Amino acid sequence: SAVISQKPSRDICQRGTSLTIQCQVDSQVTMMFWYRQQPGQSLTLIATANQGSEATYESGFVIDKFPISRPNLTFSTLTVSNMSPEDSSIYLCSVDSASGGFDYNEQFFGPGTRLTVL
Amino acid sequence: EDQVTQSPEALRLQEGESSSLNCSYTVSGLRGLFWYRQDPGKGPEFLFTLYSAGEEKEKERLKATLTKKESFLHITAPKPEDSATYLCAVRVTQGGSEKLVFGKGTKLTVNP
């Protein structure tokens, strides 16, 4: 299985500021995903980040608010821009095993970043 | 619209008391159903993938089954360490790409 680490693990930020979350994988993967998990809600896909191309955003999420970088096959960042209290959530990075040479169709998740916006 | 509904929202069991969690889904093109376990403060941990109706998979005290409309996660003789939130997700094709659609989860508490 893939080992995924995220930084920071948690942060408390002021309204109007931005936070960049890092995701590091211990193996090369083509596809990386960013999810949001709000209290009492299901995990929601924000965007898919493929190395070498622009990220693909889901309905309700825009690049200006959640810019993503994918500089290589083991690393990605998600920035939460101009934050408001509604952005308080857990943000999770995920990789698809099908693109990393593992058993087909498992999807692994990082430990998450707990963000609180005051 | 692709939807996943999990029930119950919360379940409290005594150690050794077997039960089942339900995941019902409405999707246009199922490409697999996934079960995850999530402990507080951690990311989801992969448990099972099921692809077709009638398929079953087991891991220790857990057994997952799949029909055309729902999946069950059976927990046999649970222990306190089985306490966690169990998430169900379906893999679907939307807009030419595949994605996971998650339910809200069932929070399981097993009392000693």
PDB file of C-alpha atoms in Angstrom, chain A residues 35-100:
ATOM      1  CA  TYR A  35     -10.914  15.812  -0.649  1.00  0.00           C
ATOM      2  CA  ARG A  36     -12.721  17.880   1.964  1.00  0.00           C
ATOM      3  CA  GLN A  37     -14.467  16.351   4.984  1.00  0.00           C
ATOM      4  CA  GLN A  38     -16.722  18.767   6.835  1.00  0.00           C
ATOM      5  CA  PRO A  39     -18.303  17.864  10.183  1.00  0.00           C
ATOM      6  CA  GLY A  40     -21.282  15.587   9.707  1.00  0.00           C
ATOM      7  CA  GLN A  41     -20.796  15.512   5.947  1.00  0.00           C
ATOM      8  CA  SER A  42     -19.427  12.950   3.540  1.00  0.00           C
ATOM      9  CA  LEU A  43     -15.999  13.117   1.981  1.00  0.00           C
ATOM     10  CA  THR A  44     -16.244  15.407  -1.034  1.00  0.00           C
ATOM     11  CA  LEU A  45     -13.813  15.449  -3.950  1.00  0.00           C
ATOM     12  CA  ILE A  46     -12.335  18.900  -4.588  1.00  0.00           C
ATOM     13  CA  ALA A  47     -10.107  18.156  -7.558  1.00  0.00           C
ATOM     14  CA  THR A  48      -7.979  15.579  -9.335  1.00  0.00           C
ATOM     15  CA  ALA A  49      -4.321  16.456  -9.895  1.00  0.00           C
ATOM     16  CA  ASN A  50      -2.422  14.697 -12.659  1.00  0.00           C
ATOM     17  CA  GLN A  51       1.280  15.325 -13.069  1.00  0.00           C
ATOM     18  CA  GLY A  52       1.993  17.436 -16.096  1.00  0.00           C
ATOM     19  CA  SER A  53      -1.481  18.825 -16.582  1.00  0.00           C
ATOM     20  CA  GLU A  54      -3.888  21.264 -14.999  1.00  0.00           C
ATOM     21  CA  ALA A  55      -5.961  20.004 -12.091  1.00  0.00           C
ATOM     22  CA  THR A  56      -9.584  19.090 -12.793  1.00  0.00           C
ATOM     23  CA  TYR A  57     -12.045  20.650 -10.346  1.00  0.00           C
ATOM     24  CA  GLU A  58     -15.420  19.284  -9.253  1.00  0.00           C
ATOM     25  CA  SER A  59     -18.586  21.297  -9.397  1.00  0.00           C
ATOM     26  CA  GLY A  60     -18.604  23.925  -6.666  1.00  0.00           C
ATOM     27  CA  PHE A  61     -14.817  24.209  -6.437  1.00  0.00           C
ATOM     28  CA  VAL A  62     -12.721  26.721  -8.398  1.00  0.00           C
ATOM     29  CA  ILE A  63      -9.021  27.145  -9.055  1.00  0.00           C
ATOM     30  CA  ASP A  64      -8.877  30.669  -7.624  1.00  0.00           C
ATOM     31  CA  LYS A  65     -10.070  29.387  -4.265  1.00  0.00           C
ATOM     32  CA  PHE A  66      -8.213  26.052  -4.253  1.00  0.00           C
ATOM     33  CA  PRO A  67      -5.096  26.294  -6.446  1.00  0.00           C
ATOM     34  CA  ILE A  68      -3.239  22.992  -6.787  1.00  0.00           C
ATOM     35  CA  SER A  69       0.321  22.242  -7.802  1.00  0.00           C
ATOM     36  CA  ARG A  70       1.653  18.864  -8.958  1.00  0.00           C
ATOM     37  CA  PRO A  71       5.353  19.339  -9.703  1.00  0.00           C
ATOM     38  CA  ASN A  72       6.275  15.622  -9.802  1.00  0.00           C
ATOM     39  CA  LEU A  73       4.901  12.108  -9.400  1.00  0.00           C
ATOM     40  CA  THR A  74       5.229  11.985  -5.596  1.00  0.00           C
ATOM     41  CA  PHE A  75       4.149  15.438  -4.427  1.00  0.00           C
ATOM     42  CA  SER A  76       1.213  17.849  -4.558  1.00  0.00           C
ATOM     43  CA  THR A  77       0.010  20.952  -2.747  1.00  0.00           C
ATOM     44  CA  LEU A  78      -3.457  22.364  -2.163  1.00  0.00           C
ATOM     45  CA  THR A  79      -3.845  26.013  -1.184  1.00  0.00           C
ATOM     46  CA  VAL A  80      -6.973  27.240   0.542  1.00  0.00           C
ATOM     47  CA  SER A  81      -7.128  30.925  -0.390  1.00  0.00           C
ATOM     48  CA  ASN A  82      -8.795  33.906   1.245  1.00  0.00           C
ATOM     49  CA  MET A  83     -10.149  31.688   3.983  1.00  0.00           C
ATOM     50  CA  SER A  84     -13.440  32.113   5.814  1.00  0.00           C
ATOM     51  CA  PRO A  85     -14.855  30.127   8.756  1.00  0.00           C
ATOM     52  CA  GLU A  86     -16.829  28.031   6.244  1.00  0.00           C
ATOM     53  CA  ASP A  87     -13.506  26.598   5.044  1.00  0.00           C
ATOM     54  CA  SER A  88     -12.946  24.964   8.430  1.00  0.00           C
ATOM     55  CA  SER A  89     -12.698  21.291   7.570  1.00  0.00           C
ATOM     56  CA  ILE A  90     -10.410  18.311   7.241  1.00  0.00           C
ATOM     57  CA  TYR A  91      -8.534  18.239   3.935  1.00  0.00           C
ATOM     58  CA  LEU A  92      -7.338  14.869   2.691  1.00  0.00           C
ATOM     59  CA  CYS A  93      -4.923  13.836  -0.012  1.00  0.00           C
ATOM     60  CA  SER A  94      -5.494  10.528  -1.798  1.00  0.00           C
ATOM     61  CA  VAL A  95      -3.871   8.409  -4.490  1.00  0.00           C
ATOM     62  CA  ASP A  96      -5.328   5.785  -6.785  1.00  0.00           C
ATOM     63  CA  SER A  97      -3.500   2.469  -6.706  1.00  0.00           C
ATOM     64  CA  ALA A  98      -4.307   1.797 -10.338  1.00  0.00           C
ATOM     65  CA  SER A  99      -1.852   4.496 -11.352  1.00  0.00           C
ATOM     66  CA  GLY A 100       0.946   3.411  -9.023  1.00  0.00           C
TER      67      GLY A 100
END
